[in-house]
Short mmCIF file of C-alpha atoms in Angstrom, two decimals:
data_model
loop_
_atom_site.label_atom_id
_atom_site.label_comp_id
_atom_site.label_asym_id
_atom_site.label_seq_id
_atom_site.Cartn_x
_atom_site.Cartn_y
_atom_site.Cartn_z
CA MET C 63 161.63 160.14 111.14
CA SER C 64 159.01 160.71 113.86
CA LYS C 65 159.57 159.08 117.22
CA ILE C 66 157.26 156.57 118.87
CA ARG C 67 155.67 158.58 121.68
CA ILE C 68 154.89 156.54 124.79
CA VAL C 69 153.19 157.03 128.16
CA LEU C 70 153.93 154.36 130.75
CA ILE C 71 151.28 153.49 133.36
CA GLU C 72 152.67 151.08 135.95
CA ASP C 73 152.28 151.15 139.73
CA HIS C 74 155.44 149.21 140.62
CA ASP C 75 158.22 151.80 140.89
CA LEU C 76 161.15 149.55 140.03
CA THR C 77 159.35 148.01 137.05
CA ARG C 78 158.29 151.42 135.76
CA VAL C 79 161.79 152.89 136.11
CA GLY C 80 163.35 149.84 134.47
CA ILE C 81 161.02 149.95 131.45
CA ARG C 82 161.40 153.71 131.09
CA THR C 83 165.20 153.54 131.28
CA ALA C 84 165.33 150.73 128.73
CA LEU C 85 162.99 152.48 126.28
CA GLN C 86 164.88 155.77 126.54
CA GLN C 87 168.02 154.06 125.26
CA LYS C 88 166.41 153.90 121.82
CA ASP C 89 166.49 157.08 119.73
CA GLU C 90 163.28 156.08 117.95
CA ILE C 91 161.31 156.13 121.23
CA GLU C 92 160.29 159.07 123.38
CA VAL C 93 158.76 158.46 126.82
CA LEU C 94 156.48 161.46 127.27
CA GLY C 95 155.42 160.69 130.82
CA GLU C 96 154.61 158.05 133.39
CA ALA C 97 152.02 157.40 136.07
CA GLY C 98 151.58 155.03 138.99
CA ASN C 99 147.80 154.71 138.78
CA ALA C 100 144.93 154.83 136.31
CA ALA C 101 143.62 158.29 137.26
CA GLU C 102 146.98 160.00 136.76
CA GLY C 103 147.61 157.96 133.64
CA LEU C 104 144.32 158.98 132.04
CA LYS C 105 145.05 162.65 132.71
CA LEU C 106 148.45 162.31 131.03
CA LEU C 107 146.94 160.53 128.04
CA LYS C 108 144.34 163.24 127.48
CA ILE C 109 147.01 165.95 127.60
CA LEU C 110 149.87 164.25 125.76
CA GLN C 111 147.95 162.02 123.32
CA PRO C 112 150.82 159.55 122.82
CA ASP C 113 151.08 156.92 120.11
CA ILE C 114 151.17 154.08 122.65
CA ALA C 115 150.16 153.63 126.28
CA ILE C 116 151.95 150.77 128.04
CA VAL C 117 149.43 149.76 130.69
CA ASP C 118 149.71 147.38 133.63
CA ILE C 119 146.52 145.43 134.34
CA GLY C 120 146.98 145.44 138.13
CA LEU C 121 146.73 149.15 138.87
CA PRO C 122 145.75 150.14 142.44
CA ASP C 123 142.73 152.33 141.65
CA LYS C 124 141.34 150.66 138.51
CA ASP C 125 142.31 147.59 136.52
CA GLY C 126 144.04 148.09 133.20
CA ILE C 127 141.16 146.55 131.27
CA ALA C 128 138.72 149.22 132.44
CA LEU C 129 141.38 151.86 131.78
CA THR C 130 141.83 150.52 128.25
CA ARG C 131 138.14 151.12 127.53
CA GLU C 132 138.47 154.70 128.72
CA ILE C 133 141.62 155.25 126.67
CA LYS C 134 139.89 154.04 123.52
CA ALA C 135 136.93 156.32 124.23
CA ILE C 136 139.14 159.44 124.23
CA ALA C 137 139.75 159.40 120.49
CA PRO C 138 138.10 156.45 118.70
CA GLY C 139 139.37 155.16 115.38
CA GLU C 140 142.75 155.77 113.80
CA ASP C 141 143.55 158.64 116.17
CA ALA C 142 143.17 156.46 119.26
CA THR C 143 146.19 155.84 121.45
CA LYS C 144 147.26 152.22 121.00
CA VAL C 145 147.33 150.14 124.18
CA LEU C 146 150.05 147.63 124.96
CA ILE C 147 149.10 145.58 128.02
CA LEU C 148 152.06 144.55 130.16
CA THR C 149 151.17 142.14 132.95
CA LEU C 150 151.84 139.03 134.97
CA ARG C 151 148.37 137.65 134.21
CA ASP C 152 148.47 134.83 131.72
CA ASN C 153 144.95 133.45 132.06
CA LYS C 154 142.51 133.21 129.20
CA GLU C 155 139.88 135.44 130.79
CA ALA C 156 142.26 138.36 131.32
CA VAL C 157 143.67 138.13 127.79
CA LEU C 158 140.30 138.00 126.03
CA ALA C 159 138.89 140.71 128.28
CA ALA C 160 141.82 142.97 127.44
CA PHE C 161 141.34 142.54 123.70
CA ALA C 162 137.59 142.94 124.02
CA ALA C 163 138.25 146.26 125.79
CA GLY C 164 140.30 147.40 122.80
CA ALA C 165 143.89 146.47 123.72
CA ASP C 166 146.17 146.33 120.69
CA SER C 167 148.91 144.09 122.10
CA TYR C 168 149.51 141.89 125.14
CA CYS C 169 152.90 141.15 126.72
CA MET C 170 154.06 139.34 129.83
CA LYS C 171 156.24 141.28 132.28
CA ASP C 172 159.05 138.75 131.98
CA ILE C 173 159.37 139.57 128.28
CA LYS C 174 162.91 140.14 127.01
CA PHE C 175 163.67 143.76 126.25
CA ASP C 176 164.32 143.09 122.56
CA ASN C 177 160.89 141.47 122.33
CA LEU C 178 159.31 144.43 124.12
CA LEU C 179 160.86 146.74 121.54
CA GLU C 180 159.48 144.53 118.78
CA ALA C 181 156.05 144.67 120.44
CA VAL C 182 156.23 148.47 120.61
CA ARG C 183 157.21 148.74 116.95
CA VAL C 184 154.56 146.27 115.78
CA THR C 185 151.89 148.03 117.84
CA TYR C 186 152.96 151.44 116.55
CA ASN C 187 152.60 150.20 112.98
CA GLY C 188 148.98 149.24 113.63
CA ASN C 189 149.42 145.52 114.14
CA ALA C 190 148.82 143.26 117.13
CA TRP C 191 151.64 141.72 119.14
CA ILE C 192 150.61 138.78 121.31
CA ASP C 193 153.12 137.16 123.62
CA PRO C 194 153.72 133.59 122.40
CA ALA C 195 153.16 132.30 125.94
CA ILE C 196 149.75 133.96 125.95
CA ALA C 197 148.87 132.56 122.54
CA ARG C 198 149.64 129.00 123.61
CA ILE C 199 147.69 129.27 126.86
CA VAL C 200 144.60 130.75 125.24
CA LEU C 201 144.70 128.22 122.43
CA GLN C 202 145.01 125.27 124.82
CA GLN C 203 142.11 126.48 126.96
CA ALA C 204 139.96 127.26 123.92
CA GLN C 205 140.53 123.74 122.59
CA GLN C 206 139.80 122.16 125.99
CA ASN C 207 136.58 124.13 126.42
CA SER C 208 135.30 123.63 122.88
CA PRO C 209 133.00 120.66 122.22
CA LYS C 210 133.99 118.39 119.38
CA GLN C 211 132.54 119.57 116.12
CA GLU C 212 130.54 117.51 113.74
CA THR C 213 131.48 117.46 110.09
CA VAL C 214 130.69 120.82 108.56
CA PRO C 215 128.52 120.66 105.42
CA THR C 216 130.40 121.58 102.29
CA ASP C 217 127.94 124.33 101.40
CA ASN C 218 128.66 125.95 104.81
CA LYS C 219 124.93 126.42 105.47
CA ASN C 220 123.62 125.81 108.97
CA ILE C 221 127.08 125.76 110.55
CA PRO C 222 126.66 124.44 114.13
CA GLN C 223 127.13 126.90 116.98
CA ASN C 224 130.00 126.38 119.42
CA GLN C 225 128.57 126.96 122.89
CA GLY C 226 132.04 127.66 124.28
CA LEU C 227 132.38 130.70 122.01
CA GLY C 228 129.07 132.39 122.65
CA GLU C 229 125.83 132.25 120.77
CA SER C 230 126.76 134.88 118.21
CA GLU C 231 130.08 133.34 117.09
CA GLU C 232 130.09 130.68 114.41
CA ILE C 233 132.63 127.93 114.14
CA ILE C 234 135.19 128.91 111.53
CA ASP C 235 135.72 126.26 108.88
CA PRO C 236 139.51 125.74 108.60
CA TYR C 237 139.08 125.00 104.90
CA THR C 238 138.06 128.63 104.45
CA LEU C 239 141.77 129.48 104.64
CA THR C 240 144.49 128.14 102.39
CA GLU C 241 147.42 126.24 103.88
CA ARG C 242 149.65 129.30 103.44
CA GLU C 243 147.07 131.58 105.06
CA LEU C 244 146.90 129.25 108.07
CA GLU C 245 150.69 129.46 108.35
CA VAL C 246 150.53 133.25 108.27
CA LEU C 247 147.68 133.24 110.79
CA GLN C 248 149.71 131.06 113.17
CA LEU C 249 152.57 133.57 113.05
CA ILE C 250 150.16 136.48 113.56
CA VAL C 251 148.92 134.75 116.71
CA GLU C 252 152.53 134.38 117.86
CA GLY C 253 152.93 138.14 117.53
CA CYS C 254 155.18 138.21 114.48
CA SER C 255 155.40 141.35 112.36
CA ASN C 256 154.99 141.23 108.58
CA ALA C 257 158.75 141.39 108.18
CA VAL C 258 159.31 138.43 110.51
CA ILE C 259 156.55 136.42 108.80
CA ALA C 260 158.15 137.11 105.42
CA GLU C 261 161.53 135.96 106.70
CA ARG C 262 160.19 132.76 108.26
CA LEU C 263 158.10 131.76 105.26
CA TYR C 264 160.62 132.92 102.64
CA ILE C 265 158.16 135.26 100.95
CA THR C 266 158.07 139.01 100.37
CA VAL C 267 156.50 141.50 102.78
CA GLY C 268 154.08 142.44 100.00
CA THR C 269 152.93 138.83 99.75
CA VAL C 270 152.48 138.71 103.52
CA LYS C 271 150.30 141.81 103.39
CA THR C 272 148.14 140.17 100.72
CA HIS C 273 147.73 137.04 102.86
CA VAL C 274 146.89 139.15 105.93
CA ARG C 275 144.27 141.08 103.96
CA ASN C 276 142.71 137.82 102.73
CA ILE C 277 142.73 136.39 106.27
CA LEU C 278 140.96 139.45 107.68
CA ASN C 279 138.34 139.26 104.93
CA LYS C 280 137.71 135.53 105.41
CA LEU C 281 137.50 135.81 109.20
CA CYS C 282 135.38 138.98 108.97
CA ALA C 283 137.94 140.63 111.25
CA ASP C 284 138.64 144.35 111.41
CA ASP C 285 142.30 143.97 112.35
CA ARG C 286 145.03 141.48 113.24
CA THR C 287 144.09 141.47 116.92
CA GLN C 288 140.53 140.43 116.18
CA ALA C 289 141.73 137.79 113.71
CA ALA C 290 144.16 136.37 116.27
CA VAL C 291 141.54 136.20 119.00
CA ARG C 292 139.02 134.51 116.68
CA ALA C 293 141.66 132.03 115.53
CA LEU C 294 142.55 131.16 119.13
CA ARG C 295 138.97 130.88 120.33
CA SER C 296 137.90 128.70 117.41
CA GLY C 297 141.00 126.48 117.47
CA LEU C 298 142.01 127.36 113.89
CA VAL C 299 145.71 127.32 114.72
CA GLY C 300 147.79 125.11 116.94
#
């Protein structure tokens, strides 16, 4: 079984050493290298091409959001290094900016180690892991900033634009998704893997995958991260 290859980019020495030491206790994980700033981190990433880069937003020479864009530009598509943002920032702007830059997952620094491992595994498998604290904050702010919607016509033509979401984003009709799909979407937003969703909803992993595929199609989302962000910004889940 191939190991999950990680590069850690964190400027705080104690935090970096603590994360590295914890990750190295797991046989399935290999920490290829570490850096204390964006410039050194980017050099390592180009040379080592890890599966995942754990990136702090508050780097001294460049913020992690800008670094994420550069990481994704190295090898676009399936070959791109996945980015797991690890930060103290829990505001809506930072979260949405990170995902817009291409981040795959977003964790708070006070995350429990077991949850960090889960985030690493979920990210490695191509899914998004969003810290539940982040999901709640973004959802609350999105709901507060969104104007009340008028009744949406049943034929879904001329859906009103939500000014809080930007001119190009349409309000998503909650009736587009089934009750079960909304349940699955809620758990996706909370950062649950397919296995965890299956366990919580008492369904098979195969059924979860079918629901996820349908959700992505209905939300016109390319991946779970995009679906989660759209769900949060439109107030689909609560």
